[in-house]
mmCIF file of C-alpha atoms in Angstrom:
data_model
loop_
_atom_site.group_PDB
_atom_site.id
_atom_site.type_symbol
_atom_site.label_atom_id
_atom_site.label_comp_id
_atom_site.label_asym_id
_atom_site.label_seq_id
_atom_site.Cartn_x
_atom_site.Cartn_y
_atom_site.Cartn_z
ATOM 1 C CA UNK A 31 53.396 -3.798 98.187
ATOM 2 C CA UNK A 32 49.983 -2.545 98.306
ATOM 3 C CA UNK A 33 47.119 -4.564 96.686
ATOM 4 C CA UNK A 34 45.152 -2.551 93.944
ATOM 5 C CA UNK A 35 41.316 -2.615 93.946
ATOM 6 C CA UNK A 36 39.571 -3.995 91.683
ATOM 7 C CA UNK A 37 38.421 -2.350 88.477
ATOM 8 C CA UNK A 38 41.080 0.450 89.526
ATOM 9 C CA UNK A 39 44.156 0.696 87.219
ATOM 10 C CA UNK A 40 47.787 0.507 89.274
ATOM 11 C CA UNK A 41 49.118 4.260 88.939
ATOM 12 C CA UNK A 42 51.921 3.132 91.662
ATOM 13 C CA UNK A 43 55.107 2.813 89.133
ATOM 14 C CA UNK A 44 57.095 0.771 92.155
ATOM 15 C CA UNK A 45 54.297 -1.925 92.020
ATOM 16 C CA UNK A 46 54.247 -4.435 89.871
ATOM 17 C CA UNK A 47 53.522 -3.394 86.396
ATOM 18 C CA UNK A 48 51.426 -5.666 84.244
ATOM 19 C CA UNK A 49 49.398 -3.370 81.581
ATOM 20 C CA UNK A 50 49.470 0.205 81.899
ATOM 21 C CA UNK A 51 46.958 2.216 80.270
ATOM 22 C CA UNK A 52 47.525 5.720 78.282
ATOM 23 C CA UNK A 53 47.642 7.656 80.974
ATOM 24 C CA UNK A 54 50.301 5.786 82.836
ATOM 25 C CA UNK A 55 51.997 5.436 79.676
ATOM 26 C CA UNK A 56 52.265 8.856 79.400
ATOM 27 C CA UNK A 57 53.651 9.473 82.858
ATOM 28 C CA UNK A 58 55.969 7.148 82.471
ATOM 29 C CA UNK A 59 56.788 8.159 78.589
ATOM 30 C CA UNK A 60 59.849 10.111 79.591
ATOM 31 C CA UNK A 61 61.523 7.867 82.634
ATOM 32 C CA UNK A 62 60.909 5.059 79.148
ATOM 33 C CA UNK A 63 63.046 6.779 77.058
ATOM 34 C CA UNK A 64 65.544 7.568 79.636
ATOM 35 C CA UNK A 65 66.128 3.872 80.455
ATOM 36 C CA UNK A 66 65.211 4.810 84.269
ATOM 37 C CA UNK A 67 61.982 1.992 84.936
ATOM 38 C CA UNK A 68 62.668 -1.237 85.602
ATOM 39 C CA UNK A 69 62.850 -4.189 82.722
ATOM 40 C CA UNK A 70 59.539 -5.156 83.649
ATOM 41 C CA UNK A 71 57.711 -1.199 83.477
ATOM 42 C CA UNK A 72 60.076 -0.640 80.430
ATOM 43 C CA UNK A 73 58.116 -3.909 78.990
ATOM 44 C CA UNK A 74 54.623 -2.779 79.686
ATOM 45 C CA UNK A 75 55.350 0.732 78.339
ATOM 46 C CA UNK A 76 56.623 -0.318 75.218
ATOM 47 C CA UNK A 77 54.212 -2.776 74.178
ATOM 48 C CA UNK A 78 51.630 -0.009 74.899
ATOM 49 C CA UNK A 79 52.926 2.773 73.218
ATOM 50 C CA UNK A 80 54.118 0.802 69.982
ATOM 51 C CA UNK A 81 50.471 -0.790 70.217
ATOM 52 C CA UNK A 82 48.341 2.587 70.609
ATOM 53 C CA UNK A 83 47.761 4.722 68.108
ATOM 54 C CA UNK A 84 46.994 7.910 70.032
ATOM 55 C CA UNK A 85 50.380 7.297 72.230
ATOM 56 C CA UNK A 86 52.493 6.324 69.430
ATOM 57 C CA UNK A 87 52.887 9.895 68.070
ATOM 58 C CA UNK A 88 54.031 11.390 71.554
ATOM 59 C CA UNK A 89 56.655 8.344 71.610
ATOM 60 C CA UNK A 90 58.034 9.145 68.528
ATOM 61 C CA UNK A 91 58.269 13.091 69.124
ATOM 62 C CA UNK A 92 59.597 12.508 71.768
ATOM 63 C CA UNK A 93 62.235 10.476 70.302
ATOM 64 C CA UNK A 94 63.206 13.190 67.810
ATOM 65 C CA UNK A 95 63.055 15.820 70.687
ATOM 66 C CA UNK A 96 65.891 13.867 72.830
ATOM 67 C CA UNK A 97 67.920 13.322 70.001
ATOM 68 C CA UNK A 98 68.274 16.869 68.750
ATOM 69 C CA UNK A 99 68.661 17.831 72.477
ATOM 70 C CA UNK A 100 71.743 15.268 72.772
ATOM 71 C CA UNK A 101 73.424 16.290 69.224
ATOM 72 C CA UNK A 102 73.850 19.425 70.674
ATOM 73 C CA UNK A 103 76.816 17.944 72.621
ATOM 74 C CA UNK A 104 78.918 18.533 69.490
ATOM 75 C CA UNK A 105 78.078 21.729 69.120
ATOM 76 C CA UNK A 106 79.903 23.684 72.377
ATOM 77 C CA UNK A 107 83.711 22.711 71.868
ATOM 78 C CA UNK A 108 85.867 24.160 74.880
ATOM 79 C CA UNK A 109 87.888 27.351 73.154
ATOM 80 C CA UNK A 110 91.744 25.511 72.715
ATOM 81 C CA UNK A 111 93.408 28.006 74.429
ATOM 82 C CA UNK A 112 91.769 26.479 77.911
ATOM 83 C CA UNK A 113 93.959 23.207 78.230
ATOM 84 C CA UNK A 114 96.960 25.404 77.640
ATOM 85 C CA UNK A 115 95.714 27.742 81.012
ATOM 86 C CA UNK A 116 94.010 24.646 82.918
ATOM 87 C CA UNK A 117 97.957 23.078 82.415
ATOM 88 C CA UNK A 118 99.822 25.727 83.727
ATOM 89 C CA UNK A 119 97.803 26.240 86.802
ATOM 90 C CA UNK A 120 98.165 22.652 87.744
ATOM 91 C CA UNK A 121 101.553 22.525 86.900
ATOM 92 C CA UNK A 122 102.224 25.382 89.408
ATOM 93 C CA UNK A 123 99.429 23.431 91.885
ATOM 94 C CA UNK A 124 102.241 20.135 91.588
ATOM 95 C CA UNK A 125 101.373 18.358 88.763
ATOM 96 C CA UNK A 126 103.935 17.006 86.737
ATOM 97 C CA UNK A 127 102.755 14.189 84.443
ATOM 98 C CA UNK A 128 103.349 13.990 80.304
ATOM 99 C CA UNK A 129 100.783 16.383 79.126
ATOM 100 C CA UNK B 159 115.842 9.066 110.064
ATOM 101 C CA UNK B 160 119.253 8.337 108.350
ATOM 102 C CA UNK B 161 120.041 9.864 105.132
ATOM 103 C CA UNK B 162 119.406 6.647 103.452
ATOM 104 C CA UNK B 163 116.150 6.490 105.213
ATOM 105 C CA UNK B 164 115.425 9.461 104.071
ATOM 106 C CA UNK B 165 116.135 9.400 100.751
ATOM 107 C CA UNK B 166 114.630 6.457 100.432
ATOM 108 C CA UNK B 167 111.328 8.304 101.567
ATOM 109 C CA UNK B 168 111.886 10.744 99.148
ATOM 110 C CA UNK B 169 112.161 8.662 96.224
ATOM 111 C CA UNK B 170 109.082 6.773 97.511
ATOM 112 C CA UNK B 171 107.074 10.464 97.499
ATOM 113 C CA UNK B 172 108.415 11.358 94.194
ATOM 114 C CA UNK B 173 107.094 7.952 92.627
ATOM 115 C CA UNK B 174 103.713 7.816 94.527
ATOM 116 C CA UNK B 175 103.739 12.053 93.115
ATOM 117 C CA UNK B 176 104.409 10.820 89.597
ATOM 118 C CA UNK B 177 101.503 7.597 89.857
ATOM 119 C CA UNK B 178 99.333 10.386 91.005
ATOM 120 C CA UNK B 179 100.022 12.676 87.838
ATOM 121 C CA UNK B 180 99.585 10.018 85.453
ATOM 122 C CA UNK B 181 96.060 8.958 86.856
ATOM 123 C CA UNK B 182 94.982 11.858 86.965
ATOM 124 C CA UNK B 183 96.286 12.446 83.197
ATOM 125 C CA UNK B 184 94.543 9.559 82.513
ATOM 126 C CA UNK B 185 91.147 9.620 84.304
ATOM 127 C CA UNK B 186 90.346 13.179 84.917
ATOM 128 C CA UNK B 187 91.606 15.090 81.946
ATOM 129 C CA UNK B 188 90.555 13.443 79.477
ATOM 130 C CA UNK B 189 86.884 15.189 80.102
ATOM 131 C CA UNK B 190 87.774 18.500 80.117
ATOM 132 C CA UNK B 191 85.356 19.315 77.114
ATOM 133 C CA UNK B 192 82.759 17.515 78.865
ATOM 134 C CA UNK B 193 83.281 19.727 82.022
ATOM 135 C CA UNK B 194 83.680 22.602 80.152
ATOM 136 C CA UNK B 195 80.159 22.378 78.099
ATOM 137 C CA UNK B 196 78.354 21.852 82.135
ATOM 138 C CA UNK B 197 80.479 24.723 83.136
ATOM 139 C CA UNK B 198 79.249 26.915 80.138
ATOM 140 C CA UNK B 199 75.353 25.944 81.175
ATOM 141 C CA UNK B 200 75.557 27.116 84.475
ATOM 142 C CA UNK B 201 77.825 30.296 83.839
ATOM 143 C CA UNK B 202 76.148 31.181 80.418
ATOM 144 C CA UNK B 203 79.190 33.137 79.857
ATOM 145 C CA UNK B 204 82.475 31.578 77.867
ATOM 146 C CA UNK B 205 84.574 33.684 80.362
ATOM 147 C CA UNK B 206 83.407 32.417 83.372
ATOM 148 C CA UNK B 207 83.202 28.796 82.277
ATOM 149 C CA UNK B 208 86.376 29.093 81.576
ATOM 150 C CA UNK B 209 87.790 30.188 84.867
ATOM 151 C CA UNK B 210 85.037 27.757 86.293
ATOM 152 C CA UNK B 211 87.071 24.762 84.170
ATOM 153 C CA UNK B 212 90.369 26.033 85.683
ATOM 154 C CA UNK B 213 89.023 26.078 89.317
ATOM 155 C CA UNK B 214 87.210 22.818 88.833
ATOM 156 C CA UNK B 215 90.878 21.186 87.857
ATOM 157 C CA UNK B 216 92.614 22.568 90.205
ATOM 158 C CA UNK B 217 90.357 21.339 93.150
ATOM 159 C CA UNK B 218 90.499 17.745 91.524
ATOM 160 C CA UNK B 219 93.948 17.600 91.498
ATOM 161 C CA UNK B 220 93.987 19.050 95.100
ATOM 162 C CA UNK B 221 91.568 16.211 96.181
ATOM 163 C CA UNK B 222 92.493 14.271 93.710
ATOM 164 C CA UNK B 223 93.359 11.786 97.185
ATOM 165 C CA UNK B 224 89.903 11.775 97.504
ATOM 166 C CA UNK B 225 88.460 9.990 94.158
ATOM 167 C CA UNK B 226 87.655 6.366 94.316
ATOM 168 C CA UNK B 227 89.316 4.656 91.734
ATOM 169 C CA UNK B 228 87.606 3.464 89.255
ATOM 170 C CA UNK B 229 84.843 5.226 90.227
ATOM 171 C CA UNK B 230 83.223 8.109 87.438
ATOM 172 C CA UNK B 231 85.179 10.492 87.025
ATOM 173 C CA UNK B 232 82.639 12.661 85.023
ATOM 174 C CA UNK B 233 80.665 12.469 87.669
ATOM 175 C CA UNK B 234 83.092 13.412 90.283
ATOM 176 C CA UNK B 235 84.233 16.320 88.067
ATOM 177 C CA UNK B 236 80.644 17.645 87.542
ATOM 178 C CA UNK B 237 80.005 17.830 91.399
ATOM 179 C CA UNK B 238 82.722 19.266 92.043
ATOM 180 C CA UNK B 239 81.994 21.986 88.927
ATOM 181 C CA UNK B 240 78.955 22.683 90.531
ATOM 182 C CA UNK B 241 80.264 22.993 94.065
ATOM 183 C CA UNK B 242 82.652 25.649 92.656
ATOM 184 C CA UNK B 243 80.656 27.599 90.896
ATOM 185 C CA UNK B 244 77.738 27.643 93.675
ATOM 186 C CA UNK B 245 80.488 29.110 95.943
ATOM 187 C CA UNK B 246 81.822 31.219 93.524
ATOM 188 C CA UNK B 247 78.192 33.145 93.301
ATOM 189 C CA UNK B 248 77.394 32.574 97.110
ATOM 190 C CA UNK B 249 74.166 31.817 95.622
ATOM 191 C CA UNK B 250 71.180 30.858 97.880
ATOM 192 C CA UNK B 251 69.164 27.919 95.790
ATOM 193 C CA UNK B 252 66.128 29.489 95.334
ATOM 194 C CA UNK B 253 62.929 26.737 95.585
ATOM 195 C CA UNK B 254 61.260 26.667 92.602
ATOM 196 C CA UNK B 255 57.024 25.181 93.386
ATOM 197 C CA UNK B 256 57.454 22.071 91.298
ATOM 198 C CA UNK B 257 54.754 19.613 89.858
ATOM 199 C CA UNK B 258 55.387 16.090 90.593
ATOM 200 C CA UNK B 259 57.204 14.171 87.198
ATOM 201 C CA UNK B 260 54.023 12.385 86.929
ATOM 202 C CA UNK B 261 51.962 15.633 86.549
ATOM 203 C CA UNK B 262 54.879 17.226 84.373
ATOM 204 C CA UNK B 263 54.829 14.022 82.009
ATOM 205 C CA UNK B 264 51.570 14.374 81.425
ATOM 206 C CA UNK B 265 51.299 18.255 80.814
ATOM 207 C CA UNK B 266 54.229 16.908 78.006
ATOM 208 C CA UNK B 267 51.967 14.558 76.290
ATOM 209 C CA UNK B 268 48.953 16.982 76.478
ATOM 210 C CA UNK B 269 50.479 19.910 75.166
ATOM 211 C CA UNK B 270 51.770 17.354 71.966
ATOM 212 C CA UNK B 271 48.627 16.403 71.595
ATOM 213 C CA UNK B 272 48.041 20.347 71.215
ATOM 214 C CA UNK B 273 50.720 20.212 68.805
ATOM 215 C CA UNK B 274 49.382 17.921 66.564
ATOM 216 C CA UNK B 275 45.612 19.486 66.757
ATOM 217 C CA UNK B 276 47.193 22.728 64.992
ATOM 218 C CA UNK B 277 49.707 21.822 62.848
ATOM 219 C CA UNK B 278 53.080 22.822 64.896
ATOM 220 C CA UNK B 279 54.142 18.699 64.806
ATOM 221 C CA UNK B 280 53.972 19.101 61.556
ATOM 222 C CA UNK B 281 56.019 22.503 60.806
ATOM 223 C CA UNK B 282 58.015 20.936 63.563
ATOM 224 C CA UNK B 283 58.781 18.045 60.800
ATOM 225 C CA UNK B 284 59.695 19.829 58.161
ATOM 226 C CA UNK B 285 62.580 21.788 60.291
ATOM 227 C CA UNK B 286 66.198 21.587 61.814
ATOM 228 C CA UNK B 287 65.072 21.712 65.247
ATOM 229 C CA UNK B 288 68.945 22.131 66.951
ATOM 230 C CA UNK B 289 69.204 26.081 65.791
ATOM 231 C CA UNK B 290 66.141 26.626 67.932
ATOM 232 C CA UNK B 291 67.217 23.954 70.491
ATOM 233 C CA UNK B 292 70.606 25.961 71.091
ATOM 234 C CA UNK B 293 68.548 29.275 71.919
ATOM 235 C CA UNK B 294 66.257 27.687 73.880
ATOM 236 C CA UNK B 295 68.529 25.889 76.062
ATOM 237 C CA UNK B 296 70.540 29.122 76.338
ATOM 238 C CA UNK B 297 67.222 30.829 77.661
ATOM 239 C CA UNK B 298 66.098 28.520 79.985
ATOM 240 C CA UNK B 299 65.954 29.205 83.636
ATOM 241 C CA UNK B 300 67.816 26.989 86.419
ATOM 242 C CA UNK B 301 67.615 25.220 88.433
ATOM 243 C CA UNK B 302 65.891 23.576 84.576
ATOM 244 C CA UNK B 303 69.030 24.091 82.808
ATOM 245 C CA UNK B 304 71.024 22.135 84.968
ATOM 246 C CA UNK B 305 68.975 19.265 84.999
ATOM 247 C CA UNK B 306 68.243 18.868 81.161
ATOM 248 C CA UNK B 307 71.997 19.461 80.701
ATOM 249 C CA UNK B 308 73.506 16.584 82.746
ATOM 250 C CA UNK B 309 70.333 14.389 81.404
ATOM 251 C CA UNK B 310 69.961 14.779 78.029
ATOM 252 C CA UNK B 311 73.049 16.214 77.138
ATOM 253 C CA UNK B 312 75.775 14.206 79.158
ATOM 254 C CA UNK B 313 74.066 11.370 79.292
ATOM 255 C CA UNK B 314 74.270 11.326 82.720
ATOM 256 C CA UNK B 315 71.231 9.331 84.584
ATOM 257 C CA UNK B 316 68.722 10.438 87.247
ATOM 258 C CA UNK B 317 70.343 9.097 90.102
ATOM 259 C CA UNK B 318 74.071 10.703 89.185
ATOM 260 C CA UNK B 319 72.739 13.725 88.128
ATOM 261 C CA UNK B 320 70.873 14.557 91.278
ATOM 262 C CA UNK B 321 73.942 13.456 93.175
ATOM 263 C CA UNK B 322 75.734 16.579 91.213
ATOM 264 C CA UNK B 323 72.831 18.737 92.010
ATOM 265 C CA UNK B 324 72.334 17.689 95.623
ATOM 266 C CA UNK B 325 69.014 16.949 95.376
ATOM 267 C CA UNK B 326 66.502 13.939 95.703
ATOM 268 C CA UNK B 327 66.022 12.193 92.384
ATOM 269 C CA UNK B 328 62.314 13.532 92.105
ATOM 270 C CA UNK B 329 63.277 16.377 92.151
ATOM 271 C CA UNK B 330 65.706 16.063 89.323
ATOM 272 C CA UNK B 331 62.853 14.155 87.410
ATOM 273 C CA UNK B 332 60.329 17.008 87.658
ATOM 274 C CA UNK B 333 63.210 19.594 87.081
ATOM 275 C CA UNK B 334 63.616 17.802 84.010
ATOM 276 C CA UNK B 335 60.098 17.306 83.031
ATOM 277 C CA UNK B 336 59.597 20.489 83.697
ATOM 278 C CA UNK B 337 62.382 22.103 81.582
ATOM 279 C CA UNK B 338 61.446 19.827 78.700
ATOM 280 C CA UNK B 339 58.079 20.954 78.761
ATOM 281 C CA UNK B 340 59.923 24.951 78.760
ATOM 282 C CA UNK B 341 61.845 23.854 75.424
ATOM 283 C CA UNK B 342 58.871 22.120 73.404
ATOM 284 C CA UNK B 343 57.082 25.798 74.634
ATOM 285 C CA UNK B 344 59.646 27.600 72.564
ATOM 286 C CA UNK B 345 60.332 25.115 69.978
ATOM 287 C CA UNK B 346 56.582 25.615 69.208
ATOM 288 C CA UNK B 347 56.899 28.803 68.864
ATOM 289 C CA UNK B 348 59.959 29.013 66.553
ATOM 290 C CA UNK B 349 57.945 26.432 64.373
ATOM 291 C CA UNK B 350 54.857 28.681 64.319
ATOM 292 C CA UNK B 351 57.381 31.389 63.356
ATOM 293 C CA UNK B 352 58.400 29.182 60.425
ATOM 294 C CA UNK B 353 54.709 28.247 59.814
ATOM 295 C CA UNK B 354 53.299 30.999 59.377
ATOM 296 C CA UNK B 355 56.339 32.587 56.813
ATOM 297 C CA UNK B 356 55.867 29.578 54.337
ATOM 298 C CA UNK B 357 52.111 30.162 54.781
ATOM 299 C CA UNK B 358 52.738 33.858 53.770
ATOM 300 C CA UNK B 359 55.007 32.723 50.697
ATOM 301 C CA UNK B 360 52.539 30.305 49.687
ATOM 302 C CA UNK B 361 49.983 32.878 49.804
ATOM 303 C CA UNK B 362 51.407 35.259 48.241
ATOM 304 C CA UNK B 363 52.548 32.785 45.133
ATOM 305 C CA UNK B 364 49.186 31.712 44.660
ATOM 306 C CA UNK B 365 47.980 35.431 44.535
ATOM 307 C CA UNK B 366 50.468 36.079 41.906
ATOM 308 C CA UNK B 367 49.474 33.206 39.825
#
């Protein structure tokens, strides 16, 4: 682990994170909502972006824009007709099981 | 080998056969949806998905040998969806000059803050935004689509979904930045679109009055 000057914010994400400021926050915004930092990062990152006005916004856009973006799972259903062909072939490939 | 003997092998194929059908009726098929929506992002083309799906299955139940138990089984599928269909176009992966995901988070957050300056976060509000989600995602470019697909649609995290791809998770990170930022693009634009018709309609109702 490196040891960060003085005065000088940590930008290294794999260091320890105690406070990060806005612009860290904002690099890290996305890897947040994703569930991808540690407990610790995920900790500083929250408590600044549900603290900081300016931040807040992008957090909560951002939100919205993931959600809409994962509802669209529902929304591409596999024609019915494919099980039917996607049987057969494995049938004739061996398979043999109930379905 | 006797007859008994082999018989007796026999009946021991036929029962290990019939364990192997019913796992894989258990743990692979069940996600034939899911493979089918990744199959549809990287063939763009109901068709060819669907031919993709049918390939995919068949070389799972070929290797089928090969799957850990109790290991994901999405994620095995999805690899080897991808294998297939990178074959199937003999394509070269063409390299794509990426930003680091730092750099790409931050063009995210600056180009909200845009957003919010001139009114799109709020048109952006007032709308449906999975109509213009659906085209988007439909127009955007791999190797973005891919990424955004296994991440935000199947849930699928960095590390897994850069083991489908085949590529280092930073990659995957900035390929997803990246094709976020590509969406929000077009999303602003649709709202702007939107924006500017109820602006007209207002308008024109208060020239009428």
């Amino acid at each position: 682990m490196t040891s960060t000057p003085p005065n000088k914010p940590s930008i290294d994400s794999h260091s320890h994170a105690a406070e990060v400021n806005c612009t860290r926050a904002m690099q890290q915004l996305w890897d947040f909502l994703d569930r991808e930092l540690t407990d610790e990062q995920l900790g500083a990152v929250r408590r600044h972006v549900e603290s900081c006005s300016s931040c807040f916004p992008h957090k909560a856009w951002a939100e919205r824009f993931l959600e809409a973006l994962h509802s669209l799972r529902d929304e591409r259903l596999m024609p019915p007709e494919l099980k039917a062909r996607v049987m057969e072939q494995l049938r004739s490939a061996g398979y043999a099981g109930t379905q | 080998m006797t007859p008994e003997e082999s018989q007796s092998s026999a009946t021991s194929a036929a029962g290990s056969n019939q364990r192997r059908d019913a796992d894989f009726e258990r743990v692979a098929l069940p996600w034939m949806n899911d493979v089918y929506r990744f199959a549809y992002s990287l063939t763009r083309n109901e068709s060819d998905a669907q031919d993709l799906v049918q390939e995919t299955y068949l070389r799972a139940f070929r290797s089928w040998h090969t799957f850990q138990p109790g290991s994901d089984a999405r994620r095995w599928l999805f690899t080897i969806c991808r294998n297939a269909f990178l074959r199937s176009r003999e394509r070269t992966r063409h390299e794509v000059d990426l930003q680091d995901g730092d750099t790409e988070a931050l063009a995210l957050a600056t180009r909200h803050r845009d957003m919010l300056n001139d009114g799109t976060d709020r048109a952006l509000s007032q709308i449906d935004l999975r109509p213009a989600l659906t085209t988007a995602l439909e127009q955007l470019q791999e190797p973005f689509r891919s990424a955004v697909i296994l991440v935000d649609v199947e849930d699928q995290s960095y590390h897994a979904a850069a083991e489908i791809l085949g590529v280092p998770i930073g990659t995957v990170r900035s390929r997803l930045f990246r094709g976020r930022r590509q969406l929000q693009e077009r999303l602003a634009l649709y709202a702007k679109d939107a924006g500017f018709a109820s602006a007209g309609t207002a308008k024109e109702k208060q020239s009428d009055d």
